[in-house]
C-alpha cells in the first residue's frame, strides 16, 4: 500500500486517537474511571471502568462513521447516467457497511460490560450467555444497547448487499434509528423531567452524528475533481448550519435540566465537563465560519487543500467532543436533595392539581422534539410561499392559515396542559388522540404541502445530482407510497391500529415509556395524515380514488371510530390497570369512570371532524364535476369551431349504434 492510498486513513485514525485521549483524560478528571464502591459490596473490577467507556466510544465513533458515509451516499455523492450509484457512492456504501459492522460489535461489548458494571463483580463471575441474553431482553438498559446493536447490524447487511440508492436510504434510516435507543436509558432518562431531558438529548445526539459524520465522510472520501466536491460541500453547508443550531439549543436545554444553578456549572465535575464539550462545539462553529469564508471560495476556484485543512481540524474537534460526551456518560450528574414521590417518579413531574380550564392553559409541558418539528415545518412552508410570491406566483392564503393552524394544534396537543394531564386522565389522552389523529391531519392535508414543495423547489440542472424535488417525486411514485395510499391499507392503518393500541398492552407501554409515547404520537399523526390525504387531499397522490369510494371510506371510519367509543363506554375492564393503580391519582373520577368518559368523547366529539370531512369531500366532488363539465364544454366548442363532431358525442352515438345493431341481430 503506497503513501497516497494510506493518506485517507490518517484522518479517522487521528480522530479516534483524539477522542480516546480526550475521553480518557476527562474520564479520569470527572471520576468516572474510579466509581465509588457502596458499603458492604465487594471491590468492582477496575478494568470495567475503562472497558465500558471504550466500548461506548466505539459505538459513538461507529455511529458517526456509518451515518456520515451513508449520508454522503444518499445526498453528497453524484449518480451515474442511469440514476444508480456512482463509483464514489459505491465505495462509500461499502465503507459504511464495515463501519456499521464494527459499531454493532462494540454495542455487543457494551451490553456485556454494562451488565458487569451493574453487578460490580469481576467479569468472569458475571458473564455468561444466559445472563447476557436475559439482560439484553428484559432490562431496559440492556434492551436499548441490544436494539442499537441489532439496528447497526441491519444497516451493515443492507449496505453490504445494496447496489442502488434506495438501499442506501434504507441503511441510513436503520443507522439513524440505531443512534436513538441509548438516549432513552442514559442520564436524560433519570432526570426529574425526563421528557424535556430525553427529547433535548435526541435533538442533540442525532444532529451531532449527522454533522460530524457528513464532515468526516467529505474529508476522508473526497476524490476526483473539485467540481463534484464543491457541489457536495454546498449541499452539506445548510445541513451543518441546521445541526449547529439544534445542537446549541438542545445543549442549553440539557444543561438546564441537569443543573439547578450556575454554580453547579463551574463547581461540579459534571458541569466542568459540560463546559469542555461546549468549548469543543464552539470551536467547531468557529471553524465552520472559516470554512464558509475561506475554504468554499478556494474550492470553487479549484483548490481543495484549504477545504481539506479546515475539514480535518473540524473533524479532530469533533473527536474531542465525542470523547467529552463519553466521559460525561460515566460522570455522575449533580443530584438534588428533593425526593420524588411515587407519582412523580412515574410521570417525570409532580402530580398536577385537579383538572380545570385554568390548569390546562397554565401548566404547559413542552415537548422540544415536536415543537422543533412544528416550527421547522411552519418555517419551510412559509419559505416556500415566499419563494413563489417572489417569482410572481400566487398561493392561497387559506392554505397558509390551514398549515399554521395544523402546526399549532400539534403543539397544543403535545406541549400544553393536555400533555401534563394526558398520562393522568384517560379522557384527556382521548382529546389528544382526536387532535393528533383527526384535527391536525385534516388541517395539514388541506394545506397542500406537497403541491407547494413541487412548485417551490427548483429542479436539478444536473441529472447526476438529483435534488429535493427529484427525491420527492421518486418518493411519491415509489412502491411504498402506492401501497400505503391504497384505500384498504389506509383505512386499515387508520382504524385497526386504534383497537390494537387500546385493547393490548401497547397503551400502558405508551404511558410508561417516553420512547413509546413519541412513537404513538408519530403514529397518530402519520396514519391520520395518510388516510385524509387519500380522502380529501389536494396534493397529487400515487392512486386516484373515485369520490363514491372516498365517501364509503369516510363512513366506514366514522362507524368504526364510534364503535370504539361505545366499547370503551360499556367496558367493565380497566385499560392499563397497573398504571392507574401505581399512579394513585388522589382527585377526580375513578379510572374506570374516566375511561367511560373517554369513550363518550371518542363517540361524540370524534364525529365532528368526520362531518367536516364529509362536507369538504362533497364540496370537492361538486367542484370536480364542474371542472369536468367545463372541460367537456371546451372540447365541444373546439370541435364545433373546427367543423368536427364532438368526440364524446360521437363515441356515445357509436355506442348506441352498436347496441341497436346487436339488438337487431338478436331479434333475427
XYZ file of C-alpha atoms in Angstrom:
668
model
C 0.000 0.000 0.000
C 1.563 3.304 -1.072
C 1.608 6.595 0.774
C -1.147 8.082 -1.380
C -3.577 5.260 -0.585
C -2.742 5.421 3.140
C -3.364 9.158 3.380
C -7.223 8.968 3.665
C -6.824 6.695 6.711
C -4.845 9.304 8.646
C -7.891 11.461 9.432
C -10.093 8.738 11.016
C -7.104 7.290 12.902
C -6.178 10.720 14.244
C -9.827 11.363 15.159
C -10.006 8.079 17.084
C -6.780 8.921 18.922
C -8.025 12.401 19.835
C -11.383 11.038 21.005
C -9.720 8.310 23.054
C -7.178 10.683 24.590
C -9.702 13.372 25.485
C -12.172 10.787 26.740
C -9.576 9.077 28.953
C -8.346 12.367 30.412
C -11.844 13.669 31.139
C -12.952 10.281 32.426
C -10.148 10.389 34.973
C -10.845 14.034 35.775
C -14.578 13.500 36.242
C -14.138 10.449 38.454
C -15.797 8.001 36.076
C -12.702 5.800 35.999
C -12.840 5.178 39.760
C -16.522 4.970 40.727
C -17.131 4.742 44.496
C -17.904 1.312 45.924
C -21.113 1.187 48.011
C -20.578 -0.001 51.589
C -20.888 -3.734 52.025
C -20.221 -4.625 48.380
C -17.008 -6.169 47.034
C -14.477 -4.059 45.184
C -15.519 -3.934 41.480
C -13.284 -4.904 38.617
C -11.464 -1.641 37.804
C -10.805 -2.697 34.225
C -14.550 -2.366 33.551
C -14.305 1.345 34.332
C -12.146 1.677 31.214
C -13.518 -1.115 29.014
C -17.116 0.101 29.164
C -16.306 3.710 28.169
C -14.063 2.320 25.421
C -16.980 0.285 24.077
C -19.265 3.305 24.231
C -16.626 5.375 22.462
C -16.508 2.709 19.764
C -20.297 2.886 19.462
C -20.270 6.649 19.029
C -17.422 6.657 16.525
C -19.047 3.788 14.640
C -22.314 5.709 14.546
C -20.597 8.847 13.274
C -18.727 6.979 10.527
C -21.726 4.899 9.461
C -24.257 7.710 9.395
C -21.812 10.102 7.744
C -20.837 7.705 4.974
C -24.455 6.757 4.289
C -25.459 10.421 4.287
C -22.682 11.027 1.772
C -24.006 8.188 -0.406
C -27.588 9.450 -0.389
C -27.066 13.226 -0.559
C -23.418 14.090 -1.146
C -22.472 11.734 -3.990
C -23.230 12.060 -7.700
C -25.205 9.352 -9.527
C -24.332 7.696 -12.804
C -26.235 8.247 -16.041
C -28.959 5.744 -15.084
C -29.557 7.186 -11.626
C -27.587 4.374 -9.971
C -24.697 4.674 -7.531
C -21.507 6.167 -8.896
C -18.123 4.605 -8.173
C -17.624 7.087 -5.325
C -21.039 6.297 -3.870
C -20.338 2.562 -4.118
C -17.050 2.927 -2.212
C -18.736 4.981 0.477
C -21.545 2.440 0.809
C -19.139 -0.446 1.303
C -17.114 1.563 3.825
C -20.367 2.295 5.675
C -21.110 -1.440 5.820
C -17.765 -2.072 7.527
C -18.246 0.819 9.962
C -21.753 -0.397 10.853
C -20.469 -3.927 11.491
C -17.819 -2.582 13.876
C -20.481 -0.411 15.519
C -22.636 -3.493 16.104
C -19.720 -5.397 17.632
C -18.855 -2.579 20.046
C -22.516 -2.333 21.042
C -22.500 -6.051 21.925
C -19.356 -5.467 24.018
C -21.152 -2.563 25.707
C -24.071 -4.877 26.557
C -21.706 -7.349 28.236
C -19.695 -4.842 30.235
C -22.731 -2.791 31.220
C -24.021 -5.963 32.868
C -20.672 -6.415 34.631
C -20.723 -2.774 35.714
C -24.197 -3.115 37.226
C -23.191 -6.114 39.330
C -19.872 -4.586 40.395
C -18.181 -8.000 40.230
C -15.350 -9.409 38.099
C -16.389 -10.213 34.544
C -15.572 -13.915 34.985
C -18.233 -14.187 37.695
C -20.965 -12.341 35.798
C -20.692 -13.001 32.079
C -22.466 -15.996 30.584
C -24.594 -16.444 27.505
C -27.730 -16.846 29.601
C -27.013 -13.796 31.752
C -26.225 -11.571 28.766
C -29.351 -12.685 26.862
C -31.539 -12.144 29.916
C -30.065 -8.654 30.392
C -30.462 -7.791 26.708
C -34.066 -8.989 26.515
C -35.598 -7.985 29.858
C -33.737 -4.976 31.323
C -34.380 -1.575 29.657
C -30.699 -0.601 29.693
C -29.707 -3.881 28.059
C -32.630 -3.701 25.639
C -31.576 -0.276 24.391
C -27.978 -1.346 23.740
C -29.059 -4.641 22.161
C -31.535 -2.846 19.906
C -28.813 -0.429 18.841
C -26.546 -3.389 18.020
C -29.304 -5.091 16.025
C -30.173 -1.978 14.016
C -26.496 -1.298 13.308
C -26.198 -4.879 12.040
C -29.226 -4.324 9.791
C -27.583 -1.194 8.390
C -24.377 -3.174 7.789
C -26.157 -6.007 5.956
C -28.259 -3.666 3.810
C -25.255 -1.523 2.910
C -23.176 -4.604 2.073
C -25.839 -6.044 -0.236
C -27.184 -2.901 -1.905
C -26.237 -1.598 -5.303
C -28.808 1.181 -5.683
C -29.568 4.464 -3.875
C -32.786 3.054 -2.385
C -30.753 0.533 -0.425
C -28.531 3.312 0.904
C -31.640 5.190 2.071
C -32.868 2.117 3.964
C -29.438 1.629 5.535
C -29.302 5.319 6.544
C -32.716 5.102 8.221
C -31.636 1.967 10.102
C -28.405 3.659 11.215
C -30.235 6.764 12.447
C -32.674 4.518 14.317
C -29.706 2.727 15.933
C -28.456 6.036 17.345
C -31.684 6.637 19.277
C -32.226 3.770 21.813
C -29.299 4.519 24.190
C -30.612 8.060 24.628
C -33.671 6.736 26.486
C -31.598 4.989 29.161
C -28.811 7.494 29.876
C -28.557 10.455 32.253
C -31.519 12.054 30.458
C -33.893 9.220 31.357
C -33.052 9.560 35.047
C -33.596 13.328 35.178
C -36.541 14.693 37.137
C -38.266 15.942 33.989
C -37.199 13.147 31.675
C -39.483 14.302 28.843
C -37.534 17.527 28.440
C -34.219 15.803 29.046
C -34.730 12.885 26.647
C -36.185 14.981 23.833
C -33.426 17.548 24.297
C -30.818 14.793 24.121
C -32.392 13.409 20.923
C -32.169 16.887 19.419
C -28.511 16.871 20.430
C -27.273 13.383 19.548
C -28.839 12.938 16.118
C -27.728 16.350 14.701
C -24.202 15.875 16.090
C -23.983 12.464 14.429
C -25.174 13.835 11.077
C -22.926 16.876 11.310
C -19.736 15.079 12.371
C -20.382 12.097 10.128
C -21.006 14.114 6.996
C -17.907 16.204 7.580
C -15.778 13.105 8.174
C -17.100 11.487 5.011
C -16.249 14.547 2.934
C -12.782 14.873 4.474
C -11.864 11.206 4.069
C -13.517 10.106 0.818
C -13.412 13.305 -1.275
C -11.665 12.287 -4.503
C -11.818 13.263 -8.127
C -12.395 16.778 -9.388
C -13.133 19.755 -7.227
C -16.409 20.439 -9.066
C -18.214 17.455 -7.509
C -16.661 18.202 -4.123
C -17.862 21.796 -4.358
C -21.428 20.592 -5.054
C -21.265 18.185 -2.109
C -19.937 20.848 0.261
C -22.550 23.325 -0.954
C -25.249 20.754 -0.140
C -23.752 19.905 3.236
C -23.425 23.504 4.461
C -27.160 24.151 5.147
C -27.413 20.809 6.950
C -24.361 21.666 9.059
C -25.862 25.056 9.953
C -29.171 23.455 10.967
C -27.314 20.885 13.062
C -25.307 23.654 14.744
C -28.485 25.466 15.762
C -30.096 22.241 17.012
C -27.004 21.191 18.943
C -26.589 24.608 20.560
C -30.225 24.898 21.613
C -30.522 21.316 22.837
C -27.239 21.613 24.736
C -28.554 24.604 26.665
C -31.799 22.744 27.366
C -29.980 19.625 28.588
C -27.750 21.666 30.882
C -30.772 23.496 32.305
C -32.494 20.181 33.072
C -29.496 18.564 34.781
C -28.054 21.578 36.611
C -30.100 23.528 39.119
C -27.795 26.575 39.315
C -24.901 28.265 37.541
C -22.693 27.367 40.498
C -23.028 23.690 39.547
C -21.719 24.519 36.082
C -18.330 25.536 37.460
C -18.383 23.896 40.881
C -19.019 20.268 39.848
C -17.017 17.915 37.672
C -20.108 17.213 35.592
C -20.620 20.913 34.910
C -16.942 21.382 34.073
C -17.096 18.553 31.546
C -20.147 20.210 30.027
C -18.090 23.381 29.592
C -15.299 21.412 27.904
C -17.736 19.830 25.486
C -19.399 23.189 24.810
C -15.978 24.731 24.117
C -15.218 21.989 21.583
C -18.533 22.540 19.824
C -17.974 26.294 19.872
C -14.575 25.815 18.255
C -16.258 23.691 15.591
C -18.702 26.511 14.938
C -15.799 28.956 14.511
C -14.112 26.533 12.131
C -17.387 26.340 10.223
C -17.384 30.109 9.782
C -13.825 29.946 8.449
C -14.934 27.147 6.189
C -17.654 29.318 4.668
C -15.417 32.395 4.299
C -12.153 30.869 3.093
C -12.428 27.211 2.191
C -15.520 27.442 -0.018
C -14.180 30.226 -2.293
C -10.922 28.301 -2.661
C -12.811 25.132 -3.530
C -14.877 26.932 -6.145
C -11.593 28.225 -7.594
C -10.361 24.650 -7.993
C -8.156 24.408 -4.875
C -9.152 21.645 -2.469
C -6.320 21.953 0.083
C -7.848 24.858 2.120
C -11.127 22.955 2.416
C -9.421 19.731 3.494
C -7.341 21.612 6.053
C -10.415 23.172 7.691
C -12.381 19.905 7.432
C -9.622 17.948 9.170
C -9.473 20.490 12.007
C -13.255 20.313 12.418
C -13.145 16.503 12.406
C -10.485 16.399 15.115
C -12.507 18.836 17.213
C -15.494 16.536 16.783
C -13.300 13.709 18.066
C -12.614 15.763 21.185
C -16.334 16.450 21.607
C -17.143 12.734 21.296
C -14.529 11.916 23.908
C -16.040 14.511 26.241
C -19.510 13.021 25.661
C -18.274 9.544 26.626
C -16.702 10.933 29.810
C -19.971 12.729 30.598
C -21.925 9.482 30.253
C -19.803 7.977 33.072
C -19.698 11.058 35.294
C -22.463 11.350 37.922
C -24.713 14.328 37.334
C -25.484 16.622 40.297
C -28.355 15.168 42.313
C -30.780 17.456 44.072
C -31.860 16.898 47.628
C -35.563 16.821 46.828
C -37.064 13.337 46.801
C -39.688 12.496 44.224
C -42.988 10.953 45.279
C -44.124 7.735 43.524
C -46.328 9.639 41.067
C -43.506 11.995 40.110
C -41.212 9.017 39.615
C -43.681 7.552 37.111
C -44.641 10.800 35.377
C -41.330 12.637 35.476
C -43.089 15.631 37.082
C -45.221 16.161 40.212
C -48.862 15.147 40.193
C -50.795 18.119 38.739
C -53.706 19.718 40.607
C -57.319 18.809 39.798
C -58.212 19.374 36.156
C -59.577 22.773 35.187
C -59.508 25.071 32.188
C -57.094 27.339 34.036
C -54.666 24.498 34.828
C -54.694 23.240 31.231
C -53.897 26.730 29.965
C -51.230 27.397 32.609
C -49.393 24.112 33.202
C -47.644 23.574 29.897
C -45.256 20.617 29.488
C -43.072 21.498 26.476
C -42.063 18.643 24.175
C -38.910 20.034 22.496
C -38.795 17.442 19.735
C -42.333 18.081 18.498
C -42.136 21.842 18.993
C -38.981 21.892 16.887
C -40.628 19.780 14.192
C -43.688 22.051 14.118
C -41.615 25.233 13.964
C -39.423 23.833 11.181
C -42.484 22.657 9.240
C -44.115 26.079 9.538
C -40.880 27.820 8.552
C -40.329 25.644 5.486
C -43.927 26.147 4.350
C -43.669 29.931 4.711
C -40.318 29.868 2.891
C -41.957 28.005 0.005
C -44.802 30.525 -0.180
C -42.303 33.391 -0.068
C -40.322 31.867 -2.944
C -43.479 31.500 -5.040
C -44.546 35.080 -4.440
C -41.050 36.403 -5.202
C -41.320 34.996 -8.699
C -44.895 36.282 -9.133
C -46.864 33.082 -8.454
C -49.879 33.069 -6.176
C -50.623 30.708 -3.323
C -53.954 30.720 -1.431
C -53.770 32.466 1.919
C -56.343 29.999 3.253
C -53.902 27.151 2.761
C -51.223 29.041 4.678
C -53.666 29.541 7.542
C -54.609 25.844 7.481
C -50.966 24.739 7.659
C -50.099 27.089 10.514
C -53.253 26.031 12.358
C -52.300 22.368 11.922
C -48.830 23.009 13.342
C -50.375 24.922 16.247
C -52.784 22.063 17.005
C -49.836 19.652 17.030
C -48.002 21.806 19.585
C -51.075 22.287 21.771
C -51.851 18.574 21.795
C -48.326 17.582 22.852
C -46.985 20.506 24.894
C -49.868 22.307 26.593
C -51.576 21.251 29.804
C -53.125 18.425 27.783
C -49.687 16.784 27.733
C -49.386 17.101 31.520
C -52.833 15.634 32.171
C -52.732 13.050 29.355
C -50.963 10.314 31.375
C -53.065 11.196 34.450
C -56.558 11.112 32.885
C -57.536 8.794 30.040
C -60.220 11.270 28.975
C -57.583 13.956 28.395
C -55.498 11.446 26.449
C -58.538 10.840 24.234
C -58.706 14.575 23.485
C -55.045 14.412 22.462
C -55.872 11.386 20.310
C -58.619 13.274 18.448
C -56.429 16.340 17.930
C -53.462 14.319 16.638
C -55.330 11.791 14.530
C -58.185 13.852 13.127
C -57.951 17.610 13.590
C -54.264 18.254 12.835
C -54.083 15.861 9.812
C -57.200 17.394 8.239
C -55.737 20.890 8.502
C -52.323 19.809 7.205
C -53.699 17.777 4.298
C -55.932 20.617 3.070
C -52.904 22.944 3.071
C -51.337 21.073 0.123
C -47.699 20.916 1.286
C -46.591 18.508 -1.455
C -48.001 20.716 -4.204
C -46.267 23.710 -2.648
C -42.966 21.843 -2.457
C -43.156 20.688 -6.085
C -43.821 24.251 -7.207
C -41.292 25.958 -4.929
C -38.329 23.582 -5.201
C -36.088 24.175 -8.165
C -35.457 21.192 -10.445
C -31.902 19.941 -10.587
C -29.926 21.115 -13.595
C -27.539 18.161 -13.441
C -29.035 14.646 -13.727
C -26.066 13.284 -11.776
C -27.090 15.381 -8.781
C -30.831 14.918 -8.098
C -32.181 17.374 -5.567
C -35.063 17.549 -3.071
C -37.646 17.966 -5.841
C -36.478 14.803 -7.582
C -36.349 12.896 -4.278
C -39.922 13.948 -3.524
C -41.144 12.873 -6.946
C -39.488 9.473 -6.598
C -40.992 9.026 -3.152
C -44.464 9.814 -4.485
C -44.157 7.178 -7.218
C -42.389 4.551 -5.128
C -43.981 1.143 -4.420
C -44.159 2.049 -0.730
C -46.287 5.126 -1.478
C -48.558 3.186 -3.798
C -49.089 0.552 -1.130
C -49.717 2.964 1.727
C -52.175 5.070 -0.282
C -54.272 2.062 -1.291
C -57.753 2.738 0.161
C -57.915 -0.554 2.057
C -54.413 -0.118 3.510
C -55.008 3.498 4.537
C -58.347 2.654 6.190
C -56.889 -0.381 7.972
C -53.940 1.565 9.368
C -56.234 4.380 10.440
C -58.833 2.297 12.272
C -57.384 -1.100 13.152
C -54.336 0.376 14.854
C -56.638 2.041 17.413
C -58.085 -1.277 18.524
C -54.585 -2.767 18.663
C -53.347 0.146 20.770
C -56.153 0.257 23.310
C -57.026 -3.423 23.646
C -53.485 -4.710 24.040
C -50.674 -3.695 26.361
C -49.399 -1.031 23.970
C -51.331 1.792 25.600
C -49.802 1.117 29.007
C -46.376 0.927 27.368
C -47.002 4.343 25.778
C -47.745 5.986 29.137
C -44.808 4.307 30.882
C -42.154 4.845 28.189
C -41.334 8.188 26.629
C -39.972 6.431 23.548
C -43.260 4.573 23.090
C -45.151 7.820 23.716
C -43.259 9.581 20.924
C -43.886 6.591 18.646
C -47.604 6.782 19.466
C -47.735 10.499 18.631
C -45.928 9.899 15.334
C -48.269 7.011 14.534
C -51.430 9.003 15.277
C -50.293 11.896 13.114
C -48.900 9.689 10.348
C -51.870 7.375 9.837
C -54.276 10.293 10.157
C -52.404 12.251 7.507
C -52.233 9.192 5.247
C -55.967 8.475 5.494
C -57.154 12.035 4.969
C -54.645 12.519 2.134
C -56.325 9.603 0.339
C -59.800 11.002 1.095
C -59.695 14.817 0.868
C -56.086 15.592 -0.021
C -55.438 18.341 -2.542
C -51.926 17.058 -3.271
C -51.122 14.612 -6.078
C -51.243 11.022 -4.845
C -49.928 7.760 -6.320
C -53.519 6.499 -6.581
C -56.685 8.236 -7.731
C -59.607 7.152 -5.564
C -63.145 7.700 -7.006
C -65.325 10.046 -4.997
C -68.017 7.446 -4.226
C -65.333 5.185 -2.746
C -63.993 8.112 -0.722
C -67.451 8.623 0.773
C -67.610 4.952 1.686
C -64.184 5.118 3.346
C -65.181 8.106 5.482
C -68.445 6.479 6.563
C -66.702 3.212 7.480
C -64.075 5.061 9.509
C -66.812 7.030 11.290
C -68.724 3.883 12.223
C -65.645 2.021 13.456
C -64.404 5.011 15.424
C -67.817 5.400 17.055
C -67.853 1.683 17.865
C -64.512 2.116 19.645
C -66.044 4.840 21.788
C -69.070 2.691 22.612
C -66.801 -0.233 23.509
C -64.845 1.961 25.928
C -68.053 3.335 27.451
C -69.549 -0.097 28.089
C -66.392 -1.973 29.077
C -66.049 -3.127 32.671
C -62.336 -3.916 32.160
C -59.935 -1.135 33.044
C -57.246 -0.461 30.461
C -53.692 -0.124 31.817
C -54.929 -1.063 35.292
C -51.403 -1.464 36.706
C -50.517 2.066 35.623
C -53.548 3.687 37.247
C -53.025 1.682 40.442
C -49.369 2.682 40.696
C -50.157 6.313 39.836
C -52.689 6.672 42.647
C -54.311 9.894 41.461
C -55.876 11.437 44.599
C -58.534 13.548 42.897
C -61.123 13.332 40.120
C -63.156 10.360 38.898
C -62.100 6.768 39.318
C -60.025 5.297 36.477
C -62.982 3.250 35.197
C -65.329 6.254 35.237
C -62.674 8.303 33.457
C -62.279 5.562 30.851
C -66.021 5.644 30.164
C -65.847 9.420 29.833
C -63.047 8.950 27.298
C -65.287 6.591 25.340
C -68.007 9.230 25.321
C -65.537 11.779 23.960
C -64.469 9.382 21.204
C -68.084 8.621 20.319
C -69.491 12.142 20.365
C -66.831 14.750 19.711
C -64.928 12.412 17.414
C -67.723 12.576 14.854
C -67.493 16.356 14.397
C -64.255 16.244 12.354
C -65.789 13.440 10.279
C -68.785 15.617 9.433
C -66.395 18.383 8.375
C -64.528 15.887 6.185
C -67.785 14.789 4.556
C -68.625 18.420 3.839
C -65.194 19.051 2.333
C -65.469 15.874 0.290
C -68.879 16.845 -1.094
C -67.525 20.295 -1.993
C -64.525 18.744 -3.782
C -66.807 16.327 -5.600
C -69.060 19.145 -6.826
C -66.057 21.215 -7.890
C -64.594 18.227 -9.745
C -67.886 17.709 -11.607
C -67.959 21.385 -12.546
C -64.381 21.239 -13.834
C -65.231 18.129 -15.858
C -68.328 19.829 -17.291
C -66.305 22.886 -18.291
C -63.684 20.638 -19.889
C -66.341 18.875 -21.945
C -67.837 22.198 -22.992
C -64.422 23.401 -24.182
C -63.896 20.211 -26.188
C -67.352 20.540 -27.765
C -66.812 24.228 -28.611
C -63.423 23.452 -30.144
C -64.923 20.657 -32.257
C -67.770 22.883 -33.422
C -65.374 25.663 -34.346
C -63.283 23.220 -36.391
C -66.358 21.729 -38.096
C -65.959 18.372 -36.372
C -68.357 16.335 -34.320
C -67.879 16.380 -30.571
C -65.624 13.345 -29.857
C -67.563 12.345 -26.771
C -70.887 12.729 -28.554
C -69.537 10.711 -31.459
C -68.405 7.956 -29.103
C -71.835 7.959 -27.453
C -73.586 7.716 -30.834
C -71.332 4.820 -31.857
C -72.201 3.011 -28.653
C -75.937 3.472 -29.333
C -75.485 2.244 -32.887
C -73.626 -0.839 -31.705
C -76.348 -1.608 -29.178
C -79.037 -1.203 -31.833
C -77.140 -3.486 -34.210
C -76.736 -6.118 -31.500
C -80.482 -5.984 -30.686
C -81.320 -6.331 -34.378
C -79.158 -9.437 -34.688
C -80.649 -10.969 -31.551
C -84.153 -10.283 -32.933
C -83.369 -12.295 -36.054
